[in-house]
Coordinates of C-alpha atoms and ligand atoms in Angstrom, one line a residue:
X28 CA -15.6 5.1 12.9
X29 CA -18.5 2.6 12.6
X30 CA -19.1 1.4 16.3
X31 CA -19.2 -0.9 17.7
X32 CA -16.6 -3.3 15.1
X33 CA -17.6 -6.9 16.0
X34 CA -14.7 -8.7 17.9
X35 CA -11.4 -9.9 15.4
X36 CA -12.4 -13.5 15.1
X37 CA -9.5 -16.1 15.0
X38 CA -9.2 -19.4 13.7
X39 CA -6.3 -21.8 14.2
X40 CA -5.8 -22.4 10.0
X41 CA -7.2 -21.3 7.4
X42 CA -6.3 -21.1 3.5
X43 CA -6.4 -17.4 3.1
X44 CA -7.6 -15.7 5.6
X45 CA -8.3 -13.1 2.5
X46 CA -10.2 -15.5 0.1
X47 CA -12.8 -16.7 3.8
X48 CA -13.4 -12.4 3.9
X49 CA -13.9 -12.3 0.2
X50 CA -16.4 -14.8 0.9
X51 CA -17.9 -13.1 4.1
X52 CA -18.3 -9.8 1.7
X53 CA -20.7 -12.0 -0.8
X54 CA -22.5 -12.8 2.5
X55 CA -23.2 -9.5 3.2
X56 CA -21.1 -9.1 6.5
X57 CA -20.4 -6.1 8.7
X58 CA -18.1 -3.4 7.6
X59 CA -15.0 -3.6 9.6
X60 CA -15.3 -7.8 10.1
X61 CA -11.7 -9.3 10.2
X62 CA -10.1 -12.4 10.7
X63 CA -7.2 -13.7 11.8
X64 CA -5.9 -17.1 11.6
X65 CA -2.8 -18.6 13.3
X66 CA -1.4 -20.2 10.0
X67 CA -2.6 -20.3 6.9
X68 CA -2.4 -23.4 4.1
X69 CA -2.9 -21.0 1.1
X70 CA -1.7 -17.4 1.8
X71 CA -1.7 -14.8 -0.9
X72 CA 0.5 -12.1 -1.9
X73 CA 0.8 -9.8 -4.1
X74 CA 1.9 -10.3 -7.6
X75 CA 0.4 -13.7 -7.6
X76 CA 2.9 -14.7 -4.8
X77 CA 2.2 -17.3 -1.9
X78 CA 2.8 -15.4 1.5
X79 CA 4.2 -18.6 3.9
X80 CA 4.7 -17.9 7.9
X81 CA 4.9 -20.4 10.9
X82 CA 2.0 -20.9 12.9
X83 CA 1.8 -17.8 15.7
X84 CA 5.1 -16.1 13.5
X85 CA 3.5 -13.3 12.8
X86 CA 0.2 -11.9 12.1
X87 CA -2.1 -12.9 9.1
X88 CA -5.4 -10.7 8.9
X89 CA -7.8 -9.4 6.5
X90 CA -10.2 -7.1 7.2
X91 CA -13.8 -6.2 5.5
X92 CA -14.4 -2.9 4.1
X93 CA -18.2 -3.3 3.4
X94 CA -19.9 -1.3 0.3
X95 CA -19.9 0.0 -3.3
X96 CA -19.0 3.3 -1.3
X97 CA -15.2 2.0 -1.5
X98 CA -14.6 1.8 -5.3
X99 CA -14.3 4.9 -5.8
X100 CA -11.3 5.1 -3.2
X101 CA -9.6 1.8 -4.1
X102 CA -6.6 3.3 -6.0
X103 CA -5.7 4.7 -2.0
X104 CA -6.6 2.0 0.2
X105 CA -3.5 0.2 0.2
X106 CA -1.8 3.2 0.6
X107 CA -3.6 4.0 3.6
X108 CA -3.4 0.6 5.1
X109 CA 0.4 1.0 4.5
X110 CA 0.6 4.0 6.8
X111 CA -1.8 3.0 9.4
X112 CA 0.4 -0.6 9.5
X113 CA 3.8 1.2 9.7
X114 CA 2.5 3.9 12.5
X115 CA 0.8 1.6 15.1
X116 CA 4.0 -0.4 14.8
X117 CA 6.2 2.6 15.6
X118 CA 3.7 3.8 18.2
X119 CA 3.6 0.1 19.7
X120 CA 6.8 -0.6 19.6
X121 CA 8.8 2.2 19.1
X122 CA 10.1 0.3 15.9
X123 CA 11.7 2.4 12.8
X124 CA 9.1 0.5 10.4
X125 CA 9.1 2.4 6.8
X126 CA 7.1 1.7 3.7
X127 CA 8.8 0.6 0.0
X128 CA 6.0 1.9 -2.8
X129 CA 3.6 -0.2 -2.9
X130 CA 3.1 -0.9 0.1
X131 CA 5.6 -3.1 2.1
X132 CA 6.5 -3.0 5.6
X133 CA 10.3 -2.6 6.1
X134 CA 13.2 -2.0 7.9
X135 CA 15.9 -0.3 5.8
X136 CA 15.9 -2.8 2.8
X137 CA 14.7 -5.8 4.6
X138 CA 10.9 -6.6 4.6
X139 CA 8.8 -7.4 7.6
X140 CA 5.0 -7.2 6.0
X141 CA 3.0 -7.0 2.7
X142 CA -0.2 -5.8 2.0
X143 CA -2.7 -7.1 -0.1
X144 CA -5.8 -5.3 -1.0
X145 CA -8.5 -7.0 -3.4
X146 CA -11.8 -5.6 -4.6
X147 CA -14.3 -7.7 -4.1
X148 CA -17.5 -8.2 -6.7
X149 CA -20.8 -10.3 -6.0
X150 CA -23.3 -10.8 -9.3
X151 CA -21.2 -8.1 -11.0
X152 CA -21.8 -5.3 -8.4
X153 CA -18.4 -4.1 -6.2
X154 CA -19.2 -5.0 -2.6
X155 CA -16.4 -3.7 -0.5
X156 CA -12.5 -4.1 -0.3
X157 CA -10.8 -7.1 1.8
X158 CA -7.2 -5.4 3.0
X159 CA -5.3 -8.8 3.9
X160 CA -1.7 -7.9 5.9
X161 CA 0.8 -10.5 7.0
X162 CA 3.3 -9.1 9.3
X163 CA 6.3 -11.4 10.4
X164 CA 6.7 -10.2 14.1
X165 CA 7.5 -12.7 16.1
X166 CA 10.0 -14.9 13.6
X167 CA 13.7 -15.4 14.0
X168 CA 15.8 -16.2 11.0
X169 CA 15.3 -20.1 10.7
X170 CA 11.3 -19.3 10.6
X171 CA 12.0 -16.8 8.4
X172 CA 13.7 -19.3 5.9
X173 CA 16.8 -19.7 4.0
X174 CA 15.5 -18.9 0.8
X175 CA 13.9 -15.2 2.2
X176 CA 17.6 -14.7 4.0
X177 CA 18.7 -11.5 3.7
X178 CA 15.5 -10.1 2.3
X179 CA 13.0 -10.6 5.2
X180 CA 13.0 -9.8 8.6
X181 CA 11.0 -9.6 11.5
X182 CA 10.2 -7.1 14.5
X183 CA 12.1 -9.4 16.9
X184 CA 14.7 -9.8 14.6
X185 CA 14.8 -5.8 14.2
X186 CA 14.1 -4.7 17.8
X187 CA 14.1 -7.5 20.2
X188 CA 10.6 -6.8 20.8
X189 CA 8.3 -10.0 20.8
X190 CA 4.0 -9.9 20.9
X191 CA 2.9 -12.4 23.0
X192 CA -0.7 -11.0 22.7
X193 CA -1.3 -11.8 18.8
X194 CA -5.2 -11.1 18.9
X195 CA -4.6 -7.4 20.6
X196 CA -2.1 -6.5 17.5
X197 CA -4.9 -8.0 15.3
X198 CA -7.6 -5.7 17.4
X199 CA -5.8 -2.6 17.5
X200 CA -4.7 -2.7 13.3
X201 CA -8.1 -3.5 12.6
X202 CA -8.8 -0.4 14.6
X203 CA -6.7 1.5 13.0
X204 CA -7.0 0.3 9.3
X205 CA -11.0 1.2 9.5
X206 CA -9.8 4.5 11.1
X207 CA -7.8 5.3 8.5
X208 CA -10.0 4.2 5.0
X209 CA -12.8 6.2 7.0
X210 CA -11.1 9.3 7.1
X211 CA -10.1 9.1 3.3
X212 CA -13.5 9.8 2.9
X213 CA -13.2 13.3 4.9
X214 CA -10.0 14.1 4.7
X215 CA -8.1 15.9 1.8
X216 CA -5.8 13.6 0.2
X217 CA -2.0 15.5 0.6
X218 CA -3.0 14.8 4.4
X219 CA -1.6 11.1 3.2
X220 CA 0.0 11.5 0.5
X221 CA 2.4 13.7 3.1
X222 CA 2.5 10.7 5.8
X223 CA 3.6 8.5 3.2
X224 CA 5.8 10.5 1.8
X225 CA 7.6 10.7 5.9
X226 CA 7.6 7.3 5.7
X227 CA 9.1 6.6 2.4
X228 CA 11.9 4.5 2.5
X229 CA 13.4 4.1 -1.5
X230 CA 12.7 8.0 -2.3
X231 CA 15.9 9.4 -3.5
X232 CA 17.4 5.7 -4.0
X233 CA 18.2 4.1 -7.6
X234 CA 15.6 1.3 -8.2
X235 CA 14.9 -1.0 -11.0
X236 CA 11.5 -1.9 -12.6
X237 CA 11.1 -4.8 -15.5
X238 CA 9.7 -3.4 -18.7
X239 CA 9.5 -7.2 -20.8
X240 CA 12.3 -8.9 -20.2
X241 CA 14.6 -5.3 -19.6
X242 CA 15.0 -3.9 -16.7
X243 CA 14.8 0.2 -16.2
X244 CA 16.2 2.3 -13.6
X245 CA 16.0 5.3 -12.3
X246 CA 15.9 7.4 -9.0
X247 CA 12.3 7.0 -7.0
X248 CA 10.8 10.1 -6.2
X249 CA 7.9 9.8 -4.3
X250 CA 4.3 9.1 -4.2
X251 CA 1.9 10.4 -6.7
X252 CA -1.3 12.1 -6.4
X253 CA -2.4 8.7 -7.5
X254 CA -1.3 6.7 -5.4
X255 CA 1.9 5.9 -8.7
X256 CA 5.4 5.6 -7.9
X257 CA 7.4 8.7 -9.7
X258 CA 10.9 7.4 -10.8
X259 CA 13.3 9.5 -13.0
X260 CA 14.8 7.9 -15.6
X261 CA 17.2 8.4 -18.5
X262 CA 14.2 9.3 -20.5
X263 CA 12.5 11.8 -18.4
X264 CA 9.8 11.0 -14.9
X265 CA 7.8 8.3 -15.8
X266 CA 5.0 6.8 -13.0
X267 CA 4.4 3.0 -11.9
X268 CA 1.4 2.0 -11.5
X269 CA 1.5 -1.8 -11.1
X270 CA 4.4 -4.3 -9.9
X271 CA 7.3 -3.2 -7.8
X272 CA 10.5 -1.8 -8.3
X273 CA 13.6 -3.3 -6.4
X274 CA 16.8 -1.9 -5.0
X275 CA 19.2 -4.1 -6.0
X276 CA 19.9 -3.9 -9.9
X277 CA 18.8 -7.5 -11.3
X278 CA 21.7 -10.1 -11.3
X279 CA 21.6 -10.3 -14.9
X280 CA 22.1 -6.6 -16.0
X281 CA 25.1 -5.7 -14.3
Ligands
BTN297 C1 2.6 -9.2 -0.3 O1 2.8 -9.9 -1.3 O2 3.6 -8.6 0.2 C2 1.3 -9.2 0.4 C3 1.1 -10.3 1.4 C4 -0.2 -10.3 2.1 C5 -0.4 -11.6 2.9 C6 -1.6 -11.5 3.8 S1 -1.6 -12.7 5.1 C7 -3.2 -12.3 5.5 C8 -4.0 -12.1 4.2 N1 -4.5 -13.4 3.7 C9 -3.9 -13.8 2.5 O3 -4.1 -14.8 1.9 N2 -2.9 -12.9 2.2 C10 -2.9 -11.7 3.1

């Protein structure tokens, strides 16, 4: 790893935590910069989502991969970030934390974390990666929110376990999440691919996808080489490459 990382800097709020690294990344910053910020107004998530969390709930940081070098590992960045996330958590706090393609943090069907990797351009030339996680940890159910009830969950809520010490979480998954993109670039892929697959938490369940305004299911069955989701349906194995797939059929088809 790239040494010495400069300190995890926090702020009290922010917008996105992700779009202030985006900007950092037009400024030329160090490789492995991060932020963290103890709420934010503006949050992203995937999908064009907001991602909302009390202040000191959880953990909102992005961190800075620096470089054109990173394009052409992209498609396995979040991937990697997923399993570096879900094994520090386990190692931290002994917490049964799996991942649900493409990369969310969960327990069983419940989600505690979402990942959000964008690819970040300055003057048409690809600068580097900002990999922006928000992690409820320390959120019961009313800062979790009625309307995420039943669908979200936290690692107190999971474990009893509770972080007092935000900004050493933030230091050590910054550690690890530079760790782990750095070794992509040494290590052979199925090394991965085979961690994600131990931590894969729909494989072998029924899941639905939306294809237009239909929804298609079929049994997931892994990871491909690509970083794809294979499911099996009716019509033979077909591979996601964008959106999500849930596992709950939608209210409307059943
Ligand atoms: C998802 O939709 O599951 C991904 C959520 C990612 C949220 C994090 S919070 C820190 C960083 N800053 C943002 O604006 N979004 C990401």
């Amino acid at each position: 790893m790239t040494r010495p990382l400069p300190p995890v800097e926090c702020w009290d709020e922010v917008d996105s935590t992700n779009r202030i690294a985006a900007e950092w990344l037009r400024a030329g910053c160090l490789h492995g910069r991060a932020l963290r910020a103890r709420s934010q107004t503006a949050g992203r998530g995937r999908l064009g989502r907001s991602w909302t969390a009390p202040p000191d709930s959880g953990l909102t940081l992005s961190v800075v991969l620096a470089g054109p070098e990173w394009f052409a590992l992209a498609p396995r960045i979040p991937l990697a970030a997923g399993v570096a996330c879900a094994d520090l958590l386990r190692d931290r706090y002994d917490a049964p934390v799996g991942l649900k393609w493409p990369n969310d943090l969960v327990f069983g069907r419940r989600k505690c974390g979402g990942i959000l990797c964008e690819g970040v351009t300055n003057g048409g030339r690809f600068a580097g990666i900002v990999i922006g996680i928000g992690l409820n940890i320390n959120a019961d159910e009313e800062a979790l929110g009625v309307e995420l009830a039943g669908r979200a969950t936290s690692l107190f809520l999971e474990t009893g376990r509770t972080e007092a010490d935000l900004d050493g979480l933030a230091a050590a998954l910054r550690d690890a999440i530079v760790a782990a993109a750095e070794a992509l670039t040494t290590a052979p892929p199925e090394r991965l691919l085979a961690r994600w697959a131990e931590l894969d938490s729909i494989r072998g369940r029924e899941v639905w996808f939306g294809e237009g305004d239909a929804a298609t299911s079929g049994i997931a069955e892994g990871i491909a080489q690509d970083g794809g989701l294979l499911v099996r349906t009716a019509d033979g194995l077909r591979t996601l490459h964008a959106g999500e797939v849930t596992t709950q059929p939608p209210a409307d088809t059943r």
